[in-house]
XYZ file of C-alpha atoms in Angstrom:
257
model
C -8.193 -14.838 -20.294
C -5.796 -16.349 -17.907
C -6.609 -16.531 -14.318
C -4.399 -14.605 -11.812
C -1.454 -16.660 -10.487
C -2.444 -16.605 -6.894
C -0.110 -19.489 -6.034
C 3.112 -18.155 -7.217
C 5.874 -17.109 -4.718
C 7.385 -13.676 -4.960
C 11.115 -13.828 -5.755
C 12.016 -10.369 -6.717
C 11.322 -6.564 -5.933
C 11.999 -3.495 -7.879
C 15.209 -1.476 -8.084
C 16.231 1.568 -9.612
C 13.806 4.006 -8.189
C 15.840 7.446 -7.627
C 15.652 8.269 -3.842
C 15.240 11.617 -2.455
C 15.670 13.231 1.082
C 11.935 12.544 2.000
C 12.355 8.890 1.278
C 15.318 8.654 3.330
C 13.649 10.401 6.234
C 10.634 8.052 5.979
C 12.988 5.173 6.092
C 14.619 6.416 9.409
C 10.991 6.972 10.690
C 10.137 3.177 10.353
C 13.752 1.677 10.276
C 13.036 -0.504 13.380
C 9.751 -1.932 11.864
C 11.593 -2.475 8.457
C 13.845 -4.885 10.259
C 11.423 -7.653 9.947
C 9.978 -6.500 6.726
C 12.794 -6.554 4.416
C 10.383 -6.621 1.242
C 9.043 -3.166 2.155
C 12.483 -1.734 2.553
C 12.967 -0.195 -0.933
C 12.607 3.159 -2.526
C 9.748 2.330 -4.564
C 7.540 1.169 -1.634
C 8.503 4.282 0.451
C 7.857 6.634 -2.430
C 4.284 5.395 -2.885
C 3.395 6.157 0.661
C 4.992 9.595 0.295
C 3.176 10.333 -2.925
C -0.063 9.547 -1.573
C 0.434 11.882 1.382
C 1.794 14.799 -0.754
C 5.355 13.968 0.712
C 4.305 14.326 4.300
C 6.663 12.238 6.125
C 4.558 11.992 9.425
C 1.420 10.769 7.563
C 3.300 8.535 5.414
C 4.880 6.982 8.357
C 1.671 6.407 10.146
C 0.311 4.690 6.834
C 3.212 2.517 6.541
C 3.134 1.497 10.386
C -0.461 0.695 9.925
C 0.314 -1.387 6.709
C 2.924 -3.186 8.681
C 0.656 -4.056 11.427
C -2.041 -5.180 8.824
C 0.639 -7.419 7.410
C 1.363 -8.989 10.823
C -2.191 -9.457 11.636
C -2.901 -11.088 8.321
C 0.284 -13.373 8.722
C 1.611 -12.466 5.389
C 4.537 -14.704 5.699
C 2.251 -17.701 5.235
C -0.107 -16.150 2.495
C 1.301 -18.423 -0.100
C 1.296 -21.520 1.997
C -2.505 -21.945 1.913
C -3.991 -25.136 1.165
C -4.463 -26.070 -2.665
C -8.126 -25.990 -1.995
C -8.046 -22.561 -0.791
C -5.889 -21.342 -3.605
C -8.187 -23.204 -6.088
C -11.320 -21.246 -4.621
C -9.670 -17.862 -4.894
C -8.390 -18.589 -8.454
C -11.497 -19.804 -10.001
C -14.099 -17.695 -8.033
C -12.664 -14.297 -8.057
C -13.631 -13.295 -11.493
C -10.332 -11.691 -12.181
C -8.573 -11.762 -15.631
C -5.223 -10.295 -16.650
C -5.599 -8.849 -20.141
C -2.027 -7.408 -20.806
C -0.579 -3.905 -20.940
C -1.971 -0.616 -21.911
C -0.398 1.651 -24.492
C 1.258 3.133 -21.517
C 2.529 0.059 -19.943
C -0.176 -0.182 -17.151
C -1.241 -3.574 -16.312
C -5.135 -4.131 -17.213
C -7.136 -6.270 -15.016
C -10.742 -6.995 -15.589
C -13.143 -8.016 -12.830
C -16.354 -9.840 -13.963
C -18.921 -9.116 -11.156
C -21.248 -11.709 -12.622
C -18.648 -14.405 -12.097
C -18.127 -13.244 -8.745
C -21.715 -13.415 -8.045
C -22.327 -16.760 -9.803
C -19.394 -18.412 -7.715
C -20.853 -16.795 -4.575
C -17.412 -15.883 -3.393
C -18.555 -13.042 -1.358
C -21.633 -14.431 -0.046
C -19.939 -17.680 1.017
C -16.788 -16.289 2.430
C -16.015 -14.452 5.738
C -14.649 -10.954 5.546
C -11.424 -12.348 6.911
C -11.198 -14.827 3.912
C -11.920 -11.941 1.597
C -9.093 -10.071 3.129
C -6.855 -13.140 2.564
C -8.079 -12.995 -1.163
C -7.098 -9.217 -1.533
C -3.870 -9.585 0.258
C -2.752 -12.413 -1.981
C -3.806 -10.652 -4.997
C -1.980 -7.392 -4.034
C 1.135 -9.174 -3.128
C 1.262 -11.290 -6.294
C 0.831 -8.092 -8.318
C 3.573 -6.146 -6.483
C 6.071 -9.015 -5.868
C 5.643 -11.114 -8.856
C 3.660 -9.552 -11.908
C 5.330 -6.100 -11.838
C 8.870 -7.227 -11.590
C 8.441 -9.983 -14.146
C 6.600 -7.604 -16.709
C 9.108 -4.947 -16.137
C 12.033 -7.261 -16.870
C 10.495 -8.936 -19.928
C 9.179 -5.725 -21.497
C 12.325 -3.703 -20.431
C 10.253 -0.794 -19.134
C 8.700 -0.028 -15.812
C 5.383 -1.669 -15.028
C 3.986 -0.468 -11.731
C 0.491 0.830 -12.351
C -2.883 -0.887 -12.775
C -6.025 -0.090 -14.679
C -9.181 -1.906 -13.582
C -11.902 -2.585 -15.791
C -15.027 -3.772 -13.694
C -17.777 -5.549 -15.835
C -21.393 -5.246 -14.512
C -22.621 -7.339 -17.428
C -25.305 -10.046 -16.214
C -25.025 -9.003 -12.683
C -28.092 -9.625 -10.796
C -30.011 -6.613 -9.385
C -30.299 -8.087 -5.871
C -26.358 -7.733 -5.452
C -26.829 -4.136 -5.027
C -28.754 -4.668 -1.844
C -26.279 -7.163 -0.440
C -24.659 -5.701 2.721
C -21.770 -8.061 2.584
C -20.951 -6.849 -0.900
C -20.800 -3.311 0.311
C -18.454 -4.313 3.158
C -16.264 -6.122 0.417
C -16.237 -2.851 -1.561
C -15.304 -0.893 1.422
C -12.470 -3.502 1.951
C -11.269 -3.119 -1.658
C -11.127 0.691 -1.178
C -8.967 0.282 1.855
C -6.558 -1.915 0.010
C -6.521 0.411 -2.916
C -6.110 3.707 -0.810
C -4.384 2.762 2.337
C -2.456 -0.528 2.001
C -1.268 -0.421 -1.491
C -1.461 3.254 -2.485
C -0.376 4.986 -5.660
C -0.784 1.861 -7.959
C -4.126 1.986 -9.356
C -4.272 4.521 -12.138
C -7.881 4.402 -13.136
C -11.184 2.298 -12.719
C -13.493 1.847 -15.706
C -16.830 0.520 -14.730
C -18.785 -0.783 -17.931
C -22.081 -2.190 -18.546
C -23.283 -0.448 -15.514
C -27.100 -0.770 -15.141
C -29.206 2.493 -14.171
C -29.710 1.302 -10.631
C -26.214 1.285 -9.839
C -25.730 4.816 -11.316
C -28.118 6.078 -8.534
C -26.562 3.898 -5.843
C -22.988 5.235 -6.865
C -24.054 8.486 -5.079
C -24.166 6.418 -1.813
C -20.978 4.396 -2.594
C -18.844 7.288 -3.404
C -19.387 8.668 0.139
C -17.102 5.976 1.623
C -14.408 6.433 -1.133
C -11.606 8.804 -0.913
C -11.720 11.875 -3.200
C -8.636 10.460 -4.902
C -10.426 7.174 -5.635
C -13.509 8.906 -6.886
C -11.488 10.970 -9.319
C -10.217 7.741 -10.746
C -13.642 6.162 -11.546
C -15.157 6.466 -14.894
C -18.790 4.929 -15.254
C -20.282 3.896 -18.753
C -23.566 2.118 -19.189
C -22.326 0.527 -22.523
C -19.348 -2.100 -23.181
C -16.880 0.826 -23.047
C -15.066 -0.577 -25.980
C -14.517 3.079 -27.310
C -13.063 4.271 -24.117
C -10.919 1.006 -23.469
C -9.755 1.013 -27.074
C -7.995 4.255 -26.436
C -5.891 2.794 -23.660
C -5.250 -0.640 -24.982
C -5.592 -3.054 -27.624
C -9.012 -4.342 -27.099
C -8.114 -7.824 -28.760
C -6.491 -8.549 -25.293
C -9.919 -8.543 -23.749
C -11.745 -11.764 -22.997
C -14.081 -12.822 -25.782
C -17.295 -12.229 -23.830
C -16.167 -8.520 -23.709
C -15.393 -8.177 -27.423
C -11.786 -9.251 -27.393
C -9.976 -12.301 -28.548
C -8.440 -13.697 -25.384
């Protein structure tokens, strides 16, 4: 499958989300901060933060303010100005593949943990570098792929299904403290920084050892995230075939891409 286009620069944003009174109240709450964050000043973004907080304007406001502080700390304005060598490392080592759209127009993304392990991305990167990786991934998703796919398909594309493949992942990875820290970081991005985007997470080829460790891992995941995770010890094609055309999967997963 094609690698994720980390190097692209976002040009567009969503339009057409129907506003409501809570959206406008949230906009008023963060109006001063949005002055320097024009990309966030749209109904779709505000609606996502409201949705994850059950339309609690105060909670949504705090989450959004924390996200803006994160963007400033990570210098989001220069994310796409990284050197070519850094971009290449992120593209080739992350193990991410975009497969296409599900039957319900959710973007399906595969994460190959064995590629991640083989390329030692987590092992040889600092947590700050891993944060940069996740920031570029999510910004590319929200600012580039969603708008482009929505335009090309003439339907709204704003959700993601993640398929995480454990095939050929070394057992020692489960005892890697840095990998666990990376998983916590991923959860932060999914839950707090880019909420209401991941629709479901399907873990396939999961070894028995991980099934046991899941009881530990799930403790640092939000209930909302836990409810989205499905674990299967086989290739998951029966389940995946219900949500998308499996031909779009990479060849090593039973597809034709």
